[in-house]
Amino acid sequence: KKGGYDTFMLKEIFEQPETLTDCIRGRITDDCRRIVLSGVIENKERFVHANRIVIVACGTSWHAALIGKRVIQEMCGISVEVEYASEFRYSSPFITKDDVVIAISQSGETADTLAAIQLARSKGAFVYGICNVVGASIPRSTDSGTYIHVGPEIGVASTKAFTGQVTVLTLLALCVGQMRGTVEEATVERIAQELKNMPIYIKEVLRLDDQIKNLSKIYTYARNFLYLGRGYNYPTALEGALKLKEISYIHAEGYPAAEMKHGPIALVDSEMPTVVIAPTDSLYDKIISNVRQVKARGGTVVAIITKGNDAIKEIADHCLEVPDVPECLTPLVVSVPLQLLAYYIAINKDRNVDQPRNLAKSVTVE
Ligand code: M6R
């Protein structure tokens, strides 16, 4: 069942080239000019005339939602809000029939997300689901939706579902952007082509396995970790920290890098490693200054960087190189080394990574 791997989690990390192939299949035309998400196309009017989009989710799915917010705003010129499903209901949400509410859930059974959907529908919003488990409660209670089709995820820590959710959100952004006329055709073609190449890129990233296994040994006994990222990778910093917390039981905090100087920098010392997600993107120069600030305070830095960026190697203590992809796709390539780093640190500590203490795969209580 584990396909020769020691754990479900490792199997699920390593099958991401195939799960992303399945997730994309039939959704991008051969010429990469059109995105075919039937649930979106069949409800074109709701998306084209949407006043705004609100995304509700929990945990890792909420992190995917934060990435979705950026890519939808960039491609569709529409305001997107992201809410924890558990908070949404109690925040007197201002929802109208002109809003589109997107609910993201791997299991399709998360009680808070289900309750948020019911509230949104009662206010007349059009509710769209992005789920993995076919026929679960959430896909049955939405108006329409898209399955991520990544296959059963057994490990409690979400890995392949996260990359599937980000992929579907990117497809949705491109599809809605085309319908609204807010994205250039050349942009759609370029990103669609790179999404098709993504399984190859993920295979390349998985070759970091040995390097990450060795690196993990240095950090097994760290008691606190800081994860920093900006822009598209602020959410991946949150996700990297969550992965480490839930399976290794090491305290980790994810932060948007520039917020570091507003508090968390006080924690930095030689005992607390910082993982910096620093692909060569529009915010690269800014994040490099954050790396320097950590180093100046005696901190150690593990940086996830774009292949070929040698300058940063002189500043960071350890670098993990990922392929150069369009900015909105960087979360896909950087999240795999973050998953592997959390995984090996947890294994070094002899943790039960598939079933961490106190956690359940689906949270069916509010
Ligand atoms: O099934 P869902 O996507 O609705 O689950 C949401 C969270 O419970 C889930 O992502 C949780 O945070 C994972 N254990 C994270 O790895």
Tab-separated table of C-alpha atoms and ligand atoms in Angstrom:
chain	number	residue	atom	x	y	z
A	1	LYS	CA	0.000	0.000	0.000
A	2	LYS	CA	2.875	2.339	0.697
A	3	GLY	CA	4.363	1.504	-2.696
A	4	GLY	CA	7.726	0.554	-1.253
A	5	TYR	CA	8.030	3.708	0.848
A	6	ASP	CA	8.426	3.622	4.635
A	7	THR	CA	5.439	5.880	5.204
A	8	PHE	CA	2.366	7.162	3.393
A	9	MET	CA	3.640	10.691	3.759
A	10	LEU	CA	6.869	9.954	1.902
A	11	LYS	CA	4.936	8.095	-0.798
A	12	GLU	CA	2.580	11.049	-1.162
A	13	ILE	CA	5.453	13.533	-1.393
A	14	PHE	CA	7.153	11.429	-4.055
A	15	GLU	CA	4.047	10.823	-6.139
A	16	GLN	CA	3.494	14.539	-6.749
A	17	PRO	CA	4.789	14.424	-10.363
A	18	GLU	CA	2.021	11.906	-11.105
A	19	THR	CA	-0.679	13.561	-8.993
A	20	LEU	CA	-0.071	16.907	-10.690
A	21	THR	CA	-0.281	15.193	-14.070
A	22	ASP	CA	-3.673	13.790	-13.011
A	23	CYS	CA	-4.766	17.149	-11.639
A	24	ILE	CA	-4.006	18.973	-14.899
A	25	ARG	CA	-5.205	16.243	-17.270
A	26	GLY	CA	-7.852	17.471	-19.737
A	27	ARG	CA	-7.846	20.962	-18.240
A	28	ILE	CA	-5.359	22.664	-20.575
A	29	THR	CA	-5.807	22.473	-24.353
A	30	ASP	CA	-2.952	21.027	-26.437
A	31	ASP	CA	-1.953	24.468	-27.686
A	32	CYS	CA	-1.988	25.794	-24.064
A	33	ARG	CA	-4.320	28.596	-25.124
A	34	ARG	CA	-7.406	27.625	-23.179
A	35	ILE	CA	-8.147	26.399	-19.698
A	36	VAL	CA	-11.000	23.937	-19.531
A	37	LEU	CA	-12.488	23.946	-16.047
A	38	SER	CA	-16.034	22.879	-16.777
A	39	GLY	CA	-17.404	23.951	-13.396
A	40	VAL	CA	-16.184	27.480	-14.091
A	41	ILE	CA	-17.171	27.613	-17.760
A	42	GLU	CA	-20.703	26.355	-17.042
A	43	ASN	CA	-21.117	29.167	-14.529
A	44	LYS	CA	-19.413	31.843	-16.568
A	45	GLU	CA	-21.880	34.613	-15.650
A	46	ARG	CA	-21.361	34.117	-11.917
A	47	PHE	CA	-17.592	34.441	-12.266
A	48	VAL	CA	-17.573	37.225	-14.857
A	49	HIS	CA	-19.976	39.403	-12.898
A	50	ALA	CA	-18.747	38.487	-9.429
A	51	ASN	CA	-18.466	41.437	-7.127
A	52	ARG	CA	-15.659	39.735	-5.214
A	53	ILE	CA	-14.474	36.286	-4.274
A	54	VAL	CA	-14.268	34.997	-0.714
A	55	ILE	CA	-12.286	31.825	-0.052
A	56	VAL	CA	-12.980	29.766	3.073
A	57	ALA	CA	-10.816	26.888	4.301
A	58	CYS	CA	-8.847	25.528	7.268
A	59	GLY	CA	-5.220	24.506	7.858
A	60	THR	CA	-3.189	23.658	4.791
A	61	SER	CA	-6.199	24.337	2.548
A	62	TRP	CA	-6.265	27.866	4.017
A	63	HIS	CA	-2.620	28.304	3.013
A	64	ALA	CA	-3.508	27.229	-0.534
A	65	ALA	CA	-6.331	29.802	-0.383
A	66	LEU	CA	-3.817	32.586	0.388
A	67	ILE	CA	-1.878	31.645	-2.748
A	68	GLY	CA	-5.174	31.481	-4.656
A	69	LYS	CA	-5.983	35.017	-3.544
A	70	ARG	CA	-2.799	36.338	-5.122
A	71	VAL	CA	-3.105	34.500	-8.384
A	72	ILE	CA	-6.811	35.317	-8.813
A	73	GLN	CA	-6.233	38.998	-8.051
A	74	GLU	CA	-3.309	39.073	-10.479
A	75	MET	CA	-5.112	37.348	-13.344
A	76	CYS	CA	-8.709	38.451	-12.820
A	77	GLY	CA	-8.539	41.969	-11.401
A	78	ILE	CA	-11.057	41.073	-8.729
A	79	SER	CA	-10.858	41.488	-4.986
A	80	VAL	CA	-10.364	38.229	-3.103
A	81	GLU	CA	-10.695	37.722	0.635
A	82	VAL	CA	-9.504	34.660	2.498
A	83	GLU	CA	-11.174	33.611	5.732
A	84	TYR	CA	-10.631	30.794	8.171
A	85	ALA	CA	-13.872	28.866	7.814
A	86	SER	CA	-14.085	28.696	11.605
A	87	GLU	CA	-13.960	32.500	11.904
A	88	PHE	CA	-16.076	33.321	8.881
A	89	ARG	CA	-19.328	32.298	10.499
A	90	TYR	CA	-18.787	34.404	13.577
A	91	SER	CA	-17.568	37.536	11.817
A	92	SER	CA	-20.954	38.821	10.633
A	93	PRO	CA	-19.796	38.216	7.048
A	94	PHE	CA	-21.137	40.642	4.488
A	95	ILE	CA	-22.050	38.232	1.702
A	96	THR	CA	-24.463	38.928	-1.158
A	97	LYS	CA	-25.786	37.034	-4.149
A	98	ASP	CA	-23.143	38.763	-6.277
A	99	ASP	CA	-20.299	37.117	-4.385
A	100	VAL	CA	-18.578	33.896	-5.298
A	101	VAL	CA	-17.486	31.853	-2.283
A	102	ILE	CA	-14.817	29.210	-2.901
A	103	ALA	CA	-14.504	26.465	-0.280
A	104	ILE	CA	-11.291	24.432	-0.284
A	105	SER	CA	-11.057	21.086	1.497
A	106	GLN	CA	-9.015	17.981	0.844
A	107	SER	CA	-11.327	15.683	2.782
A	108	GLY	CA	-14.535	17.474	1.883
A	109	GLU	CA	-15.712	16.775	5.439
A	110	THR	CA	-14.276	19.602	7.545
A	111	ALA	CA	-17.120	20.734	9.785
A	112	ASP	CA	-16.201	24.436	9.900
A	113	THR	CA	-15.856	24.643	6.123
A	114	LEU	CA	-19.173	22.886	5.649
A	115	ALA	CA	-20.877	25.308	8.026
A	116	ALA	CA	-19.318	28.294	6.204
A	117	ILE	CA	-20.705	26.980	2.922
A	118	GLN	CA	-24.186	26.674	4.377
A	119	LEU	CA	-24.055	30.240	5.643
A	120	ALA	CA	-22.786	31.594	2.301
A	121	ARG	CA	-25.511	29.761	0.416
A	122	SER	CA	-28.188	31.033	2.775
A	123	LYS	CA	-27.112	34.553	1.792
A	124	GLY	CA	-27.464	33.745	-1.899
A	125	ALA	CA	-23.765	33.495	-2.812
A	126	PHE	CA	-22.635	31.099	-5.509
A	127	VAL	CA	-20.469	28.483	-3.782
A	128	TYR	CA	-17.684	26.672	-5.589
A	129	GLY	CA	-15.826	23.739	-4.031
A	130	ILE	CA	-12.241	22.614	-4.556
A	131	CYS	CA	-12.013	19.160	-2.999
A	132	ASN	CA	-10.170	15.893	-3.325
A	133	VAL	CA	-12.450	13.184	-1.928
A	134	VAL	CA	-15.086	12.525	-4.556
A	135	GLY	CA	-18.678	12.549	-3.299
A	136	ALA	CA	-17.786	13.905	0.164
A	137	SER	CA	-20.142	16.252	2.029
A	138	ILE	CA	-18.580	19.510	0.769
A	139	PRO	CA	-18.713	18.744	-2.969
A	140	ARG	CA	-22.302	17.636	-2.401
A	141	SER	CA	-23.294	20.895	-0.763
A	142	THR	CA	-21.713	23.365	-3.220
A	143	ASP	CA	-23.242	24.781	-6.415
A	144	SER	CA	-20.335	23.613	-8.538
A	145	GLY	CA	-16.646	22.833	-8.208
A	146	THR	CA	-13.471	21.126	-9.295
A	147	TYR	CA	-11.869	18.006	-7.908
A	148	ILE	CA	-8.113	18.123	-7.544
A	149	HIS	CA	-7.855	14.398	-8.471
A	150	VAL	CA	-4.643	13.673	-6.557
A	151	GLY	CA	-5.828	10.301	-5.229
A	152	PRO	CA	-6.348	9.290	-1.589
A	153	GLU	CA	-4.179	11.220	0.856
A	154	ILE	CA	-3.576	8.989	3.884
A	155	GLY	CA	-0.833	10.849	5.774
A	156	VAL	CA	-2.394	13.295	8.214
A	157	ALA	CA	0.007	15.991	7.014
A	158	SER	CA	-1.299	17.285	3.733
A	159	THR	CA	1.266	17.287	0.905
A	160	LYS	CA	0.025	16.296	-2.528
A	161	ALA	CA	-3.398	17.811	-1.813
A	162	PHE	CA	-1.736	21.185	-1.187
A	163	THR	CA	0.065	21.185	-4.546
A	164	GLY	CA	-3.150	19.983	-6.217
A	165	GLN	CA	-5.160	22.805	-4.612
A	166	VAL	CA	-2.620	25.426	-5.707
A	167	THR	CA	-2.667	23.985	-9.231
A	168	VAL	CA	-6.471	24.103	-9.471
A	169	LEU	CA	-6.568	27.639	-8.074
A	170	THR	CA	-4.045	28.705	-10.727
A	171	LEU	CA	-6.131	27.062	-13.462
A	172	LEU	CA	-9.237	28.755	-12.081
A	173	ALA	CA	-7.501	32.148	-12.068
A	174	LEU	CA	-6.415	31.709	-15.687
A	175	CYS	CA	-9.851	30.453	-16.763
A	176	VAL	CA	-11.757	33.286	-15.054
A	177	GLY	CA	-9.145	35.815	-16.220
A	178	GLN	CA	-9.722	34.718	-19.827
A	179	MET	CA	-13.476	35.023	-19.415
A	180	ARG	CA	-13.169	38.477	-17.875
A	181	GLY	CA	-10.552	39.574	-20.412
A	182	THR	CA	-8.144	40.572	-17.670
A	183	VAL	CA	-5.221	38.304	-18.521
A	184	GLU	CA	-3.082	38.480	-21.646
A	185	GLU	CA	-3.225	35.480	-23.960
A	186	ALA	CA	0.576	35.208	-23.871
A	187	THR	CA	0.476	34.974	-20.066
A	188	VAL	CA	-2.090	32.180	-20.186
A	189	GLU	CA	-0.009	30.262	-22.717
A	190	ARG	CA	3.217	30.671	-20.764
A	191	ILE	CA	1.763	29.633	-17.415
A	192	ALA	CA	-0.292	26.800	-18.922
A	193	GLN	CA	2.837	25.472	-20.624
A	194	GLU	CA	4.804	25.666	-17.392
A	195	LEU	CA	1.983	23.939	-15.506
A	196	LYS	CA	2.239	21.112	-18.011
A	197	ASN	CA	5.994	21.014	-17.347
A	198	MET	CA	5.440	21.030	-13.593
A	199	PRO	CA	5.703	17.228	-13.138
A	200	ILE	CA	9.205	17.416	-14.673
A	201	TYR	CA	10.151	20.276	-12.361
A	202	ILE	CA	8.832	18.408	-9.329
A	203	LYS	CA	10.867	15.340	-10.312
A	204	GLU	CA	13.921	17.582	-10.390
A	205	VAL	CA	13.103	18.985	-6.945
A	206	LEU	CA	12.666	15.486	-5.536
A	207	ARG	CA	16.303	14.823	-6.400
A	208	LEU	CA	17.111	17.104	-3.434
A	209	ASP	CA	16.041	14.216	-1.210
A	210	ASP	CA	19.552	13.140	-0.128
A	211	GLN	CA	20.722	16.704	0.395
A	212	ILE	CA	17.666	17.424	2.581
A	213	LYS	CA	18.080	14.165	4.507
A	214	ASN	CA	21.654	15.201	5.390
A	215	LEU	CA	20.622	18.742	6.187
A	216	SER	CA	17.853	17.526	8.496
A	217	LYS	CA	20.440	15.923	10.793
A	218	ILE	CA	21.882	19.353	11.619
A	219	TYR	CA	18.499	20.621	12.766
A	220	THR	CA	16.921	17.653	14.527
A	221	TYR	CA	17.448	19.143	17.962
A	222	ALA	CA	16.449	22.713	17.211
A	223	ARG	CA	13.604	23.764	19.499
A	224	ASN	CA	12.216	26.611	17.422
A	225	PHE	CA	12.184	27.438	13.741
A	226	LEU	CA	11.286	30.585	11.840
A	227	TYR	CA	10.010	30.359	8.246
A	228	LEU	CA	10.039	33.500	6.124
A	229	GLY	CA	8.678	34.223	2.670
A	230	ARG	CA	7.162	37.102	0.749
A	231	GLY	CA	4.521	37.556	-1.908
A	232	TYR	CA	3.461	34.194	-3.300
A	233	ASN	CA	5.703	32.509	-0.768
A	234	TYR	CA	4.469	34.076	2.408
A	235	PRO	CA	1.790	31.337	2.428
A	236	THR	CA	4.388	28.657	1.683
A	237	ALA	CA	6.358	29.881	4.708
A	238	LEU	CA	3.216	29.326	6.802
A	239	GLU	CA	2.768	25.906	5.235
A	240	GLY	CA	6.404	24.899	5.806
A	241	ALA	CA	6.088	25.851	9.473
A	242	LEU	CA	2.800	23.948	9.848
A	243	LYS	CA	4.326	20.810	8.291
A	244	LEU	CA	7.233	20.901	10.734
A	245	LYS	CA	5.005	21.560	13.747
A	246	GLU	CA	2.477	18.856	13.112
A	247	ILE	CA	4.833	15.975	12.401
A	248	SER	CA	8.003	16.786	14.397
A	249	TYR	CA	6.364	18.667	17.333
A	250	ILE	CA	9.026	21.361	17.014
A	251	HIS	CA	7.672	24.864	17.460
A	252	ALA	CA	7.804	26.766	14.169
A	253	GLU	CA	6.444	30.108	13.082
A	254	GLY	CA	5.822	31.262	9.558
A	255	TYR	CA	5.945	34.978	8.849
A	256	PRO	CA	5.840	37.339	5.911
A	257	ALA	CA	9.553	38.180	5.833
A	258	ALA	CA	9.212	41.940	6.208
A	259	GLU	CA	7.184	41.502	9.394
A	260	MET	CA	10.230	39.955	11.036
A	261	LYS	CA	11.548	43.343	12.111
A	262	HIS	CA	8.242	44.086	13.832
A	263	GLY	CA	8.805	41.474	16.523
A	264	PRO	CA	10.102	37.994	15.657
A	265	ILE	CA	13.647	39.240	15.017
A	266	ALA	CA	13.992	39.409	18.810
A	267	LEU	CA	13.950	35.594	18.799
A	268	VAL	CA	16.820	35.188	16.356
A	269	ASP	CA	19.999	33.689	17.804
A	270	SER	CA	22.365	30.855	16.974
A	271	GLU	CA	19.883	28.357	18.407
A	272	MET	CA	16.997	29.205	16.091
A	273	PRO	CA	17.297	28.260	12.422
A	274	THR	CA	15.451	30.346	9.842
A	275	VAL	CA	14.149	28.840	6.634
A	276	VAL	CA	13.914	31.532	3.978
A	277	ILE	CA	11.969	30.986	0.782
A	278	ALA	CA	13.834	33.191	-1.659
A	279	PRO	CA	13.254	32.344	-5.318
A	280	THR	CA	14.472	34.980	-7.767
A	281	ASP	CA	11.189	36.856	-8.078
A	282	SER	CA	9.920	40.431	-7.851
A	283	LEU	CA	10.552	40.555	-4.088
A	284	TYR	CA	13.936	38.831	-4.130
A	285	ASP	CA	16.030	41.907	-3.279
A	286	LYS	CA	13.856	42.655	-0.286
A	287	ILE	CA	14.044	39.162	1.107
A	288	ILE	CA	17.824	39.123	0.772
A	289	SER	CA	18.026	42.011	3.174
A	290	ASN	CA	15.990	39.909	5.632
A	291	VAL	CA	18.529	37.089	5.237
A	292	ARG	CA	21.309	39.553	6.063
A	293	GLN	CA	19.423	40.728	9.142
A	294	VAL	CA	19.146	37.151	10.425
A	295	LYS	CA	22.812	36.457	9.732
A	296	ALA	CA	23.871	39.679	11.464
A	297	ARG	CA	22.214	38.369	14.634
A	298	GLY	CA	24.023	35.051	14.587
A	299	GLY	CA	21.144	33.057	13.093
A	300	THR	CA	21.583	30.188	10.659
A	301	VAL	CA	19.713	30.324	7.357
A	302	VAL	CA	18.455	27.572	5.101
A	303	ALA	CA	17.443	29.247	1.853
A	304	ILE	CA	15.287	27.835	-0.904
A	305	ILE	CA	16.556	29.554	-4.021
A	306	THR	CA	16.260	29.539	-7.778
A	307	LYS	CA	18.838	27.323	-9.442
A	308	GLY	CA	21.850	29.268	-10.624
A	309	ASN	CA	21.514	32.113	-8.143
A	310	ASP	CA	25.031	31.912	-6.763
A	311	ALA	CA	25.040	35.273	-4.997
A	312	ILE	CA	22.810	34.098	-2.157
A	313	LYS	CA	25.016	31.081	-1.512
A	314	GLU	CA	27.593	33.419	-0.018
A	315	ILE	CA	25.130	34.687	2.565
A	316	ALA	CA	22.963	31.703	3.536
A	317	ASP	CA	24.335	28.695	5.421
A	318	HIS	CA	22.589	26.107	3.248
A	319	CYS	CA	20.818	26.481	-0.072
A	320	LEU	CA	18.282	24.212	-1.728
A	321	GLU	CA	17.952	24.960	-5.434
A	322	VAL	CA	14.655	24.725	-7.280
A	323	PRO	CA	13.946	25.251	-11.001
A	324	ASP	CA	13.190	28.681	-12.406
A	325	VAL	CA	9.424	28.933	-12.971
A	326	PRO	CA	6.975	31.849	-13.360
A	327	GLU	CA	6.447	33.673	-10.080
A	328	CYS	CA	2.898	32.413	-9.514
A	329	LEU	CA	4.135	28.811	-9.801
A	330	THR	CA	7.001	29.133	-7.316
A	331	PRO	CA	4.826	27.832	-4.420
A	332	LEU	CA	4.649	24.463	-6.194
A	333	VAL	CA	8.407	23.970	-6.517
A	334	VAL	CA	9.343	25.362	-3.094
A	335	SER	CA	6.762	23.412	-1.114
A	336	VAL	CA	8.322	20.037	-1.924
A	337	PRO	CA	11.686	20.740	-0.177
A	338	LEU	CA	9.713	22.172	2.757
A	339	GLN	CA	7.737	18.922	2.975
A	340	LEU	CA	10.926	16.841	2.825
A	341	LEU	CA	12.721	18.943	5.432
A	342	ALA	CA	9.833	18.575	7.892
A	343	TYR	CA	9.601	14.886	7.061
A	344	TYR	CA	13.243	14.005	7.717
A	345	ILE	CA	13.474	16.078	10.888
A	346	ALA	CA	10.400	14.221	12.192
A	347	ILE	CA	11.832	10.851	11.172
A	348	ASN	CA	15.130	11.682	12.926
A	349	LYS	CA	13.056	12.294	16.046
A	350	ASP	CA	11.318	8.959	15.579
A	351	ARG	CA	7.881	10.522	15.204
A	352	ASN	CA	4.867	8.790	13.735
A	353	VAL	CA	4.653	11.043	10.693
A	354	ASP	CA	1.556	9.423	9.209
A	355	GLN	CA	-0.448	9.741	12.395
A	356	PRO	CA	0.930	12.563	14.520
A	357	ARG	CA	-0.349	12.779	18.071
A	358	ASN	CA	-3.604	14.638	18.710
A	359	LEU	CA	-4.438	15.028	15.017
A	360	ALA	CA	-7.076	13.484	12.767
A	361	LYS	CA	-7.155	13.417	8.990
A	362	SER	CA	-10.532	15.065	8.820
A	363	VAL	CA	-11.763	17.424	11.478
A	364	THR	CA	-15.474	16.730	11.632
A	365	VAL	CA	-16.074	18.621	14.856
A	366	GLU	CA	-16.337	22.385	15.054
B	1	M6R	O1	-9.653	18.248	4.632
B	1	M6R	P1	-9.367	19.715	4.784
B	1	M6R	O2	-8.524	20.236	3.661
B	1	M6R	O3	-10.605	20.550	4.942
B	1	M6R	O4	-8.545	19.828	6.098
B	1	M6R	C1	-8.151	21.059	6.613
B	1	M6R	C2	-7.110	20.899	7.704
B	1	M6R	O5	-7.621	20.158	8.770
B	1	M6R	C3	-5.842	20.217	7.170
B	1	M6R	O6	-5.305	20.887	6.069
B	1	M6R	C4	-4.773	20.131	8.273
B	1	M6R	O7	-4.315	21.406	8.597
B	1	M6R	C5	-3.627	19.219	7.821
B	1	M6R	N1	-3.298	18.272	8.845
B	1	M6R	C6	-2.390	19.976	7.479
B	1	M6R	O8	-1.352	19.138	7.070
